[in-house]
Amino acid sequence: MLWITCPTCGRRPVEEYSFGGELRGVREGITDPIARDIDYAWMYDNIEGVTVERWFHRAGCRRWLTLRRDTTTDSVVAYPLPGGPRGR
Amino acid sequence: MRFYQHSLELYQTLEEELDSWFMHETKGLMWLAHTETQMRAERARSLLNLACGAETVMITPQEAKALCPQLDLSGGGRYPVLGASYHPAAATARHDRVVWAYAQGAMRRGVHVVQHTRVTGLVRDGERVTGVETSAGRISASVVLSAVGGSVSTVAAHAGVRLPIRTHPLQAFVTNGYDFPFAGIVSDTELLCYVSQTERGQMLIGAEYDAQPSYSLRSSFSFLQSSAAKITHLLPFLRDLRILRQWTGICDISADFSPIMGHTGVDGFLVTTGWGTWGFKAIPAGGEQMAQLIATGRAPALIEPFGLERFASDQTMADPGSTGTH
Ligand SMILES: Cc1cc2nc3c(=O)[nH]c(=O)nc-3n(C[C@H](O)[C@H](O)[C@H](O)COP(=O)(O)OP(=O)(O)OC[C@H]3O[C@@H](n4cnc5c(N)ncnc54)[C@H](O)[C@@H]3O)c2cc1C
Ligand SMILES: [Zn+2]
């Protein structure tokens, strides 16, 4: 089972959290603004490997956090540096 | 709905056509409702099904009990059954046998099935896709159709195609044998779980997919815990059975919960994806319609609304036929 360490509450089971989606940047490679919006609205990287994503500690401190998770093993591999809002 | 109804009809004669037995059995499916809101949703489901030729009727709690005597109509005191929609033509089949039957049928007709060989890339000639790179070498093809389930984003990325798909694990488990017959399939949209009996008498239980996307095939104890807690409210006899086996598969869930079939914008590269947790019932129709699309280059009317273009043209849909299981 997946456990996530919240900076405020410590190590808690995944059931306490809500998945907030992969962190998606605007794709500079797409030059047409409409195509870029469509991509932003609908498309996912859906990476098989390490993703950067947002989680919400619903049944805890109710704060958002950003982490890196390996989707091939469903385990957290890294937490953001303190102060880095996007965790990159 | 029409697409899935077509699939159901194809399944009914498929064993004969493929000359093999995959335990296709018409059992009937009921969707239980515990609230007025859910009753309305089930009424809407049955009317829509009916309009699309898939007979579905509303039944009373007593009628549900007559069909499935094990049902606790009080739902353990927490989930009283107010009624249900009932689809008598619903059926189950043994999933791996369906795959084998198709593989054998295709091979008899001259198709090469290459096993244990992974697609590792796509061969491109300018903008066109002209083949696949595999762990056993390169294979040229004038059309490449990706039908790789939850791995679709990885394969499509080789063609530079991005998809509105997220890959989520879905788990299920079976118990040891239950000595009595259990009628049909019982499903519940509020508790998000379903149960039926396998040919061997085991009780098969499934629930919703894992909340976070992942490619991991690891099964979890928390899944067993939560689905067992839910399903025993409705079917208390399950408490006396033991869990025999659990397993996990990965599902390609699309952003509007409907399948995506057809062209991708890259010449020579097509996808059939977005099958989520409900793709098994779609197999005969999905295969037939995609074959027509490849042969003619155009999507047949039945699957035309399921093109990838719908996301760009604001014609997404939440097809009610997709979101159920079975
Ligand atoms: C526990 C569970 C219960 C389910 N219950 C139901 C149900 O009750 N009713 C229902 O309708 N549906 C159900 N489903 C969903 C159904 O199983 C899927 O929708 C269906 O199997 C999808 O078929 P597919 O052929 O598109 O993909 P899959 O069956 O996933 O097949 C994809 C194949 O592609 C292969 N592949 C992947 N990557 C590569 C690569 N790079 N190169 C070569 N090959 C590759 C895989 O090995 C696999 O064999 C359930 C799924 C699960 C996991
Ligand atoms: Zn917290």
Short mmCIF file of C-alpha atoms and ligand atoms in Angstrom, two decimals:
data_model
loop_
_atom_site.label_atom_id
_atom_site.label_comp_id
_atom_site.label_asym_id
_atom_site.label_seq_id
_atom_site.Cartn_x
_atom_site.Cartn_y
_atom_site.Cartn_z
CA MET A 1 0.00 0.00 0.00
CA LEU A 2 1.05 3.53 -0.70
CA TRP A 3 2.09 5.73 2.23
CA ILE A 4 2.72 9.41 1.82
CA THR A 5 4.68 11.58 4.20
CA CYS A 6 2.91 14.88 4.69
CA PRO A 7 5.22 17.75 5.73
CA THR A 8 2.71 18.66 8.46
CA CYS A 9 1.27 15.33 9.61
CA GLY A 10 3.96 12.76 8.89
CA ARG A 11 3.64 9.36 7.27
CA ARG A 12 -0.03 8.60 6.55
CA PRO A 13 -1.85 5.97 4.43
CA VAL A 14 -3.00 6.89 0.93
CA GLU A 15 -6.68 6.63 1.91
CA GLU A 16 -6.31 9.96 3.75
CA TYR A 17 -5.29 11.73 0.57
CA SER A 18 -7.01 12.74 -2.65
CA PHE A 19 -5.11 12.45 -5.88
CA GLY A 20 -4.85 15.87 -7.48
CA GLY A 21 -3.48 14.93 -10.87
CA GLU A 22 -0.16 15.09 -12.63
CA LEU A 23 1.53 18.44 -12.68
CA ARG A 24 1.23 19.61 -16.23
CA GLY A 25 3.23 22.40 -17.70
CA VAL A 26 2.07 24.39 -20.71
CA ARG A 27 3.57 22.70 -23.75
CA GLU A 28 5.72 25.26 -25.46
CA GLY A 29 6.21 22.88 -28.40
CA ILE A 30 2.61 23.43 -29.48
CA THR A 31 2.54 26.83 -31.14
CA ASP A 32 -1.12 27.04 -32.13
CA PRO A 33 -2.84 28.55 -29.05
CA ILE A 34 -6.08 26.61 -29.50
CA ALA A 35 -4.27 23.30 -29.95
CA ARG A 36 -2.27 24.15 -26.86
CA ASP A 37 -5.43 24.81 -24.82
CA ILE A 38 -6.99 21.55 -26.00
CA ASP A 39 -3.86 19.71 -25.01
CA TYR A 40 -3.84 21.39 -21.61
CA ALA A 41 -7.52 20.65 -21.01
CA TRP A 42 -7.61 17.00 -22.04
CA MET A 43 -4.28 15.29 -22.57
CA TYR A 44 -2.20 13.50 -19.96
CA ASP A 45 1.44 12.45 -19.92
CA ASN A 46 0.30 9.32 -18.06
CA ILE A 47 3.93 8.44 -17.54
CA GLU A 48 5.04 4.87 -16.96
CA GLY A 49 7.82 5.83 -14.60
CA VAL A 50 8.46 8.82 -12.36
CA THR A 51 5.79 11.55 -12.42
CA VAL A 52 5.45 14.84 -10.60
CA GLU A 53 2.00 15.20 -9.13
CA ARG A 54 -0.24 16.99 -6.66
CA TRP A 55 -1.91 15.40 -3.66
CA PHE A 56 -4.38 16.84 -1.15
CA HIS A 57 -4.26 15.71 2.46
CA ARG A 58 -8.05 15.47 2.74
CA ALA A 59 -8.35 13.69 6.10
CA GLY A 60 -5.40 15.50 7.64
CA CYS A 61 -4.11 19.05 7.51
CA ARG A 62 -6.07 19.73 4.28
CA ARG A 63 -3.05 21.14 2.50
CA TRP A 64 -1.73 20.43 -0.95
CA LEU A 65 1.62 18.84 -1.53
CA THR A 66 3.71 17.97 -4.56
CA LEU A 67 5.66 14.77 -4.87
CA ARG A 68 7.40 12.43 -7.27
CA ARG A 69 5.93 8.96 -7.56
CA ASP A 70 7.09 5.99 -9.61
CA THR A 71 3.95 4.69 -11.32
CA THR A 72 5.54 1.35 -12.14
CA THR A 73 5.80 0.49 -8.45
CA ASP A 74 3.25 2.95 -7.05
CA SER A 75 5.71 4.30 -4.52
CA VAL A 76 6.82 7.80 -3.64
CA VAL A 77 10.40 8.41 -4.70
CA ALA A 78 10.93 12.02 -3.68
CA TYR A 79 9.35 14.93 -1.92
CA PRO A 80 9.79 18.52 -2.97
CA LEU A 81 12.32 20.76 -1.41
CA PRO A 82 10.70 22.94 1.25
CA GLY A 83 9.50 26.21 -0.19
CA GLY A 84 9.39 25.03 -3.78
CA PRO A 85 5.71 25.40 -4.66
CA ARG A 86 5.92 23.23 -7.77
CA GLY A 87 8.47 20.83 -6.44
CA ARG A 88 10.61 20.83 -9.56
CA MET B 1 -25.42 1.85 -25.71
CA ARG B 2 -26.16 0.63 -29.24
CA PHE B 3 -22.53 -0.31 -29.62
CA TYR B 4 -22.59 -2.43 -26.46
CA GLN B 5 -25.92 -4.01 -27.34
CA HIS B 6 -24.39 -5.02 -30.67
CA SER B 7 -21.46 -6.51 -28.78
CA LEU B 8 -23.78 -8.49 -26.51
CA GLU B 9 -25.53 -9.94 -29.55
CA LEU B 10 -22.23 -10.89 -31.19
CA TYR B 11 -21.12 -12.64 -27.98
CA GLN B 12 -24.27 -14.79 -28.06
CA THR B 13 -23.15 -16.55 -31.25
CA LEU B 14 -19.38 -16.20 -30.84
CA GLU B 15 -18.74 -19.62 -29.30
CA GLU B 16 -20.32 -21.19 -32.34
CA GLU B 17 -18.45 -18.95 -34.77
CA LEU B 18 -15.06 -19.58 -33.17
CA ASP B 19 -15.90 -23.21 -32.48
CA SER B 20 -14.76 -23.02 -28.87
CA TRP B 21 -16.30 -22.87 -25.43
CA PHE B 22 -15.58 -19.91 -23.18
CA MET B 23 -18.33 -20.39 -20.61
CA HIS B 24 -20.60 -17.73 -22.01
CA GLU B 25 -23.64 -17.73 -19.78
CA THR B 26 -26.62 -15.41 -19.76
CA LYS B 27 -27.35 -14.63 -16.12
CA GLY B 28 -29.08 -11.29 -15.76
CA LEU B 29 -27.69 -8.24 -13.98
CA MET B 30 -29.31 -6.06 -11.35
CA TRP B 31 -28.20 -2.61 -10.27
CA LEU B 32 -29.35 -1.97 -6.71
CA ALA B 33 -30.51 1.46 -5.59
CA HIS B 34 -30.49 2.68 -1.99
CA THR B 35 -31.59 6.29 -2.36
CA GLU B 36 -34.20 8.20 -4.32
CA THR B 37 -31.46 9.83 -6.37
CA GLN B 38 -30.14 6.41 -7.29
CA MET B 39 -33.64 5.18 -8.11
CA ARG B 40 -33.93 8.03 -10.59
CA ALA B 41 -30.56 7.16 -12.08
CA GLU B 42 -31.59 3.51 -12.45
CA ARG B 43 -34.90 4.52 -14.07
CA ALA B 44 -32.95 6.67 -16.51
CA ARG B 45 -30.60 3.77 -17.18
CA SER B 46 -33.46 1.36 -17.92
CA LEU B 47 -35.24 3.82 -20.21
CA LEU B 48 -32.08 4.56 -22.15
CA ASN B 49 -31.21 0.87 -22.42
CA LEU B 50 -34.72 0.13 -23.61
CA ALA B 51 -34.53 2.85 -26.25
CA CYS B 52 -31.32 1.28 -27.54
CA GLY B 53 -32.73 -2.24 -27.67
CA ALA B 54 -31.18 -3.56 -24.44
CA GLU B 55 -34.15 -4.79 -22.42
CA THR B 56 -33.91 -3.38 -18.88
CA VAL B 57 -36.75 -3.08 -16.36
CA MET B 58 -37.20 -1.61 -12.89
CA ILE B 59 -37.88 -4.24 -10.24
CA THR B 60 -39.10 -3.98 -6.64
CA PRO B 61 -37.03 -5.10 -3.64
CA GLN B 62 -39.21 -8.24 -3.40
CA GLU B 63 -38.55 -9.07 -7.04
CA ALA B 64 -34.83 -8.57 -6.45
CA LYS B 65 -35.02 -10.93 -3.47
CA ALA B 66 -36.87 -13.51 -5.57
CA LEU B 67 -34.05 -13.39 -8.15
CA CYS B 68 -31.32 -13.42 -5.51
CA PRO B 69 -32.54 -14.95 -2.22
CA GLN B 70 -29.22 -14.25 -0.46
CA LEU B 71 -29.78 -10.50 -0.66
CA ASP B 72 -30.30 -8.65 2.64
CA LEU B 73 -32.91 -6.07 1.65
CA SER B 74 -32.07 -3.93 4.68
CA GLY B 75 -28.44 -3.74 3.44
CA GLY B 76 -27.19 -4.52 6.94
CA GLY B 77 -29.38 -1.69 8.22
CA ARG B 78 -27.28 0.86 6.36
CA TYR B 79 -28.06 0.38 2.70
CA PRO B 80 -31.75 -0.52 2.36
CA VAL B 81 -32.67 -1.70 -1.14
CA LEU B 82 -35.35 0.56 -2.63
CA GLY B 83 -35.39 -1.16 -5.98
CA ALA B 84 -33.16 -2.08 -8.86
CA SER B 85 -32.87 -1.98 -12.60
CA TYR B 86 -32.64 -5.41 -14.13
CA HIS B 87 -31.06 -6.39 -17.44
CA PRO B 88 -31.99 -10.05 -18.12
CA ALA B 89 -29.70 -10.51 -21.16
CA ALA B 90 -26.51 -9.68 -19.20
CA ALA B 91 -23.96 -12.46 -19.44
CA THR B 92 -20.52 -13.48 -18.23
CA ALA B 93 -17.73 -15.41 -19.92
CA ARG B 94 -14.32 -16.72 -18.98
CA HIS B 95 -11.94 -13.93 -19.99
CA ASP B 96 -8.75 -15.86 -20.82
CA ARG B 97 -10.72 -18.39 -22.85
CA VAL B 98 -12.13 -15.55 -24.96
CA VAL B 99 -8.59 -14.37 -25.72
CA TRP B 100 -7.45 -17.90 -26.65
CA ALA B 101 -10.52 -18.48 -28.79
CA TYR B 102 -9.86 -15.28 -30.72
CA ALA B 103 -6.17 -16.05 -31.11
CA GLN B 104 -6.91 -19.54 -32.41
CA GLY B 105 -9.65 -18.29 -34.72
CA ALA B 106 -7.36 -15.61 -36.14
CA MET B 107 -4.48 -18.05 -36.64
CA ARG B 108 -6.76 -20.50 -38.46
CA ARG B 109 -7.51 -17.65 -40.86
CA GLY B 110 -3.84 -16.93 -41.48
CA VAL B 111 -3.04 -14.23 -38.90
CA HIS B 112 0.41 -14.39 -37.27
CA VAL B 113 0.26 -14.01 -33.51
CA VAL B 114 3.68 -13.17 -32.09
CA GLN B 115 3.82 -13.92 -28.39
CA HIS B 116 6.20 -12.66 -25.70
CA THR B 117 7.35 -9.85 -27.95
CA ARG B 118 7.18 -6.28 -26.80
CA VAL B 119 6.67 -3.24 -29.00
CA THR B 120 9.53 -0.94 -28.04
CA GLY B 121 9.08 1.79 -30.65
CA LEU B 122 7.34 2.81 -33.84
CA VAL B 123 9.04 2.99 -37.21
CA ARG B 124 8.45 6.35 -38.88
CA ASP B 125 8.92 7.52 -42.40
CA GLY B 126 8.60 11.27 -42.14
CA GLU B 127 5.18 11.86 -40.56
CA ARG B 128 3.92 8.35 -41.29
CA VAL B 129 4.10 5.30 -39.08
CA THR B 130 5.28 2.36 -41.17
CA GLY B 131 5.90 -0.39 -38.65
CA VAL B 132 6.90 -1.36 -35.15
CA GLU B 133 10.20 -1.96 -33.42
CA THR B 134 9.95 -4.99 -31.17
CA SER B 135 12.13 -6.93 -28.78
CA ALA B 136 12.47 -9.43 -31.66
CA GLY B 137 13.25 -6.92 -34.38
CA ARG B 138 11.45 -4.64 -36.80
CA ILE B 139 8.09 -5.44 -38.38
CA SER B 140 6.81 -3.31 -41.26
CA ALA B 141 3.11 -2.57 -41.62
CA SER B 142 1.02 -0.16 -43.63
CA VAL B 143 -1.29 0.31 -40.66
CA VAL B 144 -0.37 0.01 -36.99
CA LEU B 145 -3.23 -0.31 -34.50
CA SER B 146 -2.38 0.07 -30.84
CA ALA B 147 -4.57 -2.21 -28.71
CA VAL B 148 -2.29 -2.43 -25.69
CA GLY B 149 -4.74 -1.57 -22.92
CA GLY B 150 -3.21 0.47 -20.10
CA SER B 151 0.14 0.85 -21.91
CA VAL B 152 -1.34 2.98 -24.68
CA SER B 153 0.19 6.31 -23.63
CA THR B 154 3.69 4.80 -23.74
CA VAL B 155 3.15 3.32 -27.21
CA ALA B 156 1.42 6.41 -28.61
CA ALA B 157 4.24 8.62 -27.31
CA HIS B 158 6.55 6.90 -29.85
CA ALA B 159 4.39 8.52 -32.56
CA GLY B 160 4.28 11.84 -30.72
CA VAL B 161 0.58 11.30 -30.00
CA ARG B 162 -0.80 12.44 -26.66
CA LEU B 163 -4.02 10.93 -25.37
CA PRO B 164 -6.71 11.85 -22.84
CA ILE B 165 -5.97 8.61 -20.98
CA ARG B 166 -4.90 7.77 -17.48
CA THR B 167 -3.88 4.27 -16.46
CA HIS B 168 -5.44 2.99 -13.24
CA PRO B 169 -5.17 -0.42 -11.59
CA LEU B 170 -8.35 -2.41 -11.04
CA GLN B 171 -8.50 -5.25 -8.56
CA ALA B 172 -10.78 -8.22 -8.00
CA PHE B 173 -10.86 -11.34 -5.87
CA VAL B 174 -12.55 -14.72 -5.60
CA THR B 175 -13.60 -16.68 -2.54
CA ASN B 176 -13.56 -20.41 -2.03
CA GLY B 177 -16.50 -22.40 -3.39
CA TYR B 178 -20.01 -21.50 -2.30
CA ASP B 179 -22.12 -24.65 -2.23
CA PHE B 180 -25.34 -23.05 -3.41
CA PRO B 181 -26.25 -21.46 -6.70
CA PHE B 182 -26.09 -17.69 -6.82
CA ALA B 183 -28.29 -16.06 -9.40
CA GLY B 184 -26.89 -13.59 -11.84
CA ILE B 185 -24.75 -10.54 -11.28
CA VAL B 186 -25.46 -8.10 -8.47
CA SER B 187 -24.07 -4.63 -8.88
CA ASP B 188 -24.23 -1.50 -6.83
CA THR B 189 -23.43 2.01 -8.02
CA GLU B 190 -23.50 3.57 -4.58
CA LEU B 191 -21.18 1.06 -2.95
CA LEU B 192 -19.29 0.67 -6.23
CA CYS B 193 -18.96 -3.08 -6.19
CA TYR B 194 -20.29 -6.12 -7.97
CA VAL B 195 -20.50 -9.84 -7.38
CA SER B 196 -21.21 -12.96 -9.38
CA GLN B 197 -20.46 -16.68 -9.17
CA THR B 198 -17.88 -18.39 -11.36
CA GLU B 199 -18.45 -21.74 -13.07
CA ARG B 200 -16.51 -23.38 -10.25
CA GLY B 201 -18.84 -21.93 -7.64
CA GLN B 202 -16.43 -19.32 -6.32
CA MET B 203 -17.78 -15.87 -5.59
CA LEU B 204 -16.15 -13.19 -7.73
CA ILE B 205 -16.06 -9.69 -6.28
CA GLY B 206 -14.87 -6.48 -7.84
CA ALA B 207 -15.04 -2.81 -6.99
CA GLU B 208 -13.92 0.55 -8.33
CA TYR B 209 -10.46 1.21 -9.70
CA ASP B 210 -7.61 2.60 -7.56
CA ALA B 211 -7.85 6.36 -7.18
CA GLN B 212 -4.32 7.21 -8.31
CA PRO B 213 -3.02 6.25 -11.76
CA SER B 214 -0.38 3.55 -11.70
CA TYR B 215 1.04 0.71 -13.77
CA SER B 216 1.70 -1.45 -10.73
CA LEU B 217 0.07 -4.89 -10.70
CA ARG B 218 0.42 -5.25 -6.96
CA SER B 219 -2.78 -6.19 -5.15
CA SER B 220 -3.52 -4.57 -1.83
CA PHE B 221 -4.96 -5.65 1.48
CA SER B 222 -6.86 -2.39 1.83
CA PHE B 223 -8.78 -3.27 -1.33
CA LEU B 224 -9.85 -6.62 0.17
CA GLN B 225 -10.82 -4.89 3.37
CA SER B 226 -12.90 -2.15 1.79
CA SER B 227 -14.70 -4.30 -0.79
CA ALA B 228 -15.41 -7.06 1.73
CA ALA B 229 -16.84 -4.48 4.14
CA LYS B 230 -19.13 -3.11 1.43
CA ILE B 231 -20.36 -6.31 -0.16
CA THR B 232 -21.17 -8.09 3.11
CA HIS B 233 -23.72 -5.38 3.91
CA LEU B 234 -25.75 -6.67 0.98
CA LEU B 235 -24.82 -10.34 0.99
CA PRO B 236 -24.11 -11.43 4.59
CA PHE B 237 -23.42 -15.07 3.59
CA LEU B 238 -20.11 -13.91 2.10
CA ARG B 239 -18.78 -13.43 5.65
CA ASP B 240 -18.47 -17.19 6.02
CA LEU B 241 -16.35 -17.63 2.90
CA ARG B 242 -12.60 -17.26 2.60
CA ILE B 243 -10.68 -15.21 0.10
CA LEU B 244 -8.84 -17.53 -2.22
CA ARG B 245 -7.10 -15.34 -4.74
CA GLN B 246 -6.85 -11.68 -5.73
CA TRP B 247 -5.41 -10.03 -8.78
CA THR B 248 -4.89 -6.67 -10.47
CA GLY B 249 -4.91 -5.41 -14.03
CA ILE B 250 -4.29 -1.99 -15.50
CA CYS B 251 -7.07 -0.08 -17.24
CA ASP B 252 -6.95 2.76 -19.75
CA ILE B 253 -9.46 5.27 -18.41
CA SER B 254 -10.36 8.07 -20.80
CA ALA B 255 -11.16 11.62 -19.74
CA ASP B 256 -14.85 11.23 -20.63
CA PHE B 257 -15.12 7.53 -19.65
CA SER B 258 -15.90 6.48 -23.21
CA PRO B 259 -13.70 4.45 -25.54
CA ILE B 260 -11.50 6.07 -28.17
CA MET B 261 -11.36 4.26 -31.50
CA GLY B 262 -9.83 5.38 -34.74
CA HIS B 263 -7.27 7.66 -36.33
CA THR B 264 -4.80 9.65 -34.27
CA GLY B 265 -3.79 12.40 -36.65
CA VAL B 266 -0.58 10.52 -37.50
CA ASP B 267 -0.88 8.60 -40.78
CA GLY B 268 -0.73 4.85 -40.40
CA PHE B 269 -1.23 4.91 -36.62
CA LEU B 270 -4.59 4.08 -35.05
CA VAL B 271 -5.68 3.39 -31.49
CA THR B 272 -8.41 1.49 -29.74
CA THR B 273 -8.31 2.54 -26.12
CA GLY B 274 -10.24 4.09 -23.27
CA TRP B 275 -11.71 0.68 -22.46
CA GLY B 276 -11.29 1.28 -18.78
CA THR B 277 -12.94 -1.27 -16.56
CA TRP B 278 -15.64 -2.20 -19.09
CA GLY B 279 -13.76 -3.30 -22.19
CA PHE B 280 -14.40 -7.02 -21.96
CA LYS B 281 -18.03 -6.74 -22.91
CA ALA B 282 -17.04 -4.64 -25.93
CA ILE B 283 -14.55 -7.07 -27.46
CA PRO B 284 -16.58 -8.55 -30.37
CA ALA B 285 -18.03 -5.21 -31.46
CA GLY B 286 -14.79 -3.30 -30.93
CA GLY B 287 -12.85 -5.81 -33.01
CA GLU B 288 -15.40 -5.95 -35.79
CA GLN B 289 -15.80 -2.20 -36.07
CA MET B 290 -12.06 -1.46 -35.95
CA ALA B 291 -11.47 -4.06 -38.67
CA GLN B 292 -14.02 -2.26 -40.83
CA LEU B 293 -12.38 1.07 -40.10
CA ILE B 294 -8.97 -0.26 -41.13
CA ALA B 295 -10.36 -1.93 -44.27
CA THR B 296 -12.25 1.14 -45.47
CA GLY B 297 -10.25 3.92 -43.86
CA ARG B 298 -13.46 5.38 -42.42
CA ALA B 299 -15.17 4.86 -39.09
CA PRO B 300 -18.44 2.90 -39.40
CA ALA B 301 -21.52 4.76 -38.07
CA LEU B 302 -21.64 2.72 -34.87
CA ILE B 303 -18.25 3.95 -33.66
CA GLU B 304 -18.03 7.29 -35.43
CA PRO B 305 -18.80 9.26 -32.23
CA PHE B 306 -15.85 7.57 -30.48
CA GLY B 307 -13.08 9.27 -32.46
CA LEU B 308 -10.19 11.04 -30.75
CA GLU B 309 -11.25 14.26 -32.52
CA ARG B 310 -14.19 14.63 -30.16
CA PHE B 311 -11.95 16.18 -27.51
CA ALA B 312 -10.87 18.97 -29.83
CA SER B 313 -14.36 19.58 -31.24
CA ASP B 314 -16.08 19.75 -27.84
CA GLN B 315 -18.11 16.61 -28.48
CA THR B 316 -17.00 14.53 -25.54
CA MET B 317 -19.55 12.26 -23.97
CA ALA B 318 -20.13 10.25 -20.88
CA ASP B 319 -21.61 7.25 -22.57
CA PRO B 320 -23.78 5.47 -20.00
CA GLY B 321 -23.05 2.14 -21.66
CA SER B 322 -19.38 2.43 -20.89
CA THR B 323 -19.44 3.21 -17.24
CA GLY B 324 -21.09 0.00 -16.10
CA THR B 325 -19.13 -3.21 -15.88
CA HIS B 326 -19.90 -6.71 -17.27
C1 LIG C 1 -9.90 -6.94 -12.33
C2 LIG C 1 -10.55 -6.52 -13.61
C3 LIG C 1 -11.91 -6.76 -13.79
C4 LIG C 1 -12.54 -6.39 -14.98
N1 LIG C 1 -13.88 -6.67 -15.13
C5 LIG C 1 -14.49 -6.36 -16.29
C6 LIG C 1 -15.87 -6.67 -16.47
O1 LIG C 1 -16.53 -7.23 -15.59
N2 LIG C 1 -16.45 -6.32 -17.65
C7 LIG C 1 -15.76 -5.70 -18.64
O2 LIG C 1 -16.36 -5.42 -19.69
N3 LIG C 1 -14.45 -5.38 -18.50
C8 LIG C 1 -13.81 -5.70 -17.34
N4 LIG C 1 -12.49 -5.36 -17.18
C9 LIG C 1 -11.83 -4.56 -18.21
C10 LIG C 1 -11.31 -5.39 -19.34
O3 LIG C 1 -10.53 -6.44 -18.85
C11 LIG C 1 -10.45 -4.50 -20.28
O4 LIG C 1 -11.16 -3.36 -20.65
C12 LIG C 1 -10.07 -5.28 -21.52
O5 LIG C 1 -9.30 -6.40 -21.19
C13 LIG C 1 -9.30 -4.39 -22.48
O6 LIG C 1 -8.95 -5.14 -23.61
P1 LIG C 1 -7.76 -4.69 -24.53
O7 LIG C 1 -7.61 -5.79 -25.54
O8 LIG C 1 -8.00 -3.30 -25.01
O9 LIG C 1 -6.49 -4.61 -23.58
P2 LIG C 1 -5.81 -5.73 -22.67
O10 LIG C 1 -6.73 -6.87 -22.42
O11 LIG C 1 -5.21 -5.00 -21.51
O12 LIG C 1 -4.66 -6.29 -23.60
C14 LIG C 1 -3.56 -5.49 -23.96
C15 LIG C 1 -2.44 -6.41 -24.35
O13 LIG C 1 -1.38 -5.63 -24.88
C16 LIG C 1 -0.17 -6.13 -24.38
N5 LIG C 1 0.85 -5.06 -24.41
C17 LIG C 1 0.98 -3.99 -23.59
N6 LIG C 1 2.04 -3.24 -23.94
C18 LIG C 1 2.60 -3.84 -25.01
C19 LIG C 1 3.72 -3.55 -25.83
N7 LIG C 1 4.51 -2.47 -25.64
N8 LIG C 1 4.03 -4.41 -26.84
C20 LIG C 1 3.24 -5.51 -27.07
N9 LIG C 1 2.16 -5.82 -26.35
C21 LIG C 1 1.85 -5.01 -25.32
C22 LIG C 1 -0.50 -6.60 -22.97
O14 LIG C 1 0.46 -7.56 -22.55
C23 LIG C 1 -1.87 -7.20 -23.17
O15 LIG C 1 -1.81 -8.55 -23.52
C24 LIG C 1 -11.82 -5.73 -16.00
C25 LIG C 1 -10.47 -5.47 -15.82
C26 LIG C 1 -9.82 -5.87 -14.64
C27 LIG C 1 -8.35 -5.59 -14.48
ZN ZN C 2 -1.15 16.70 6.31
#
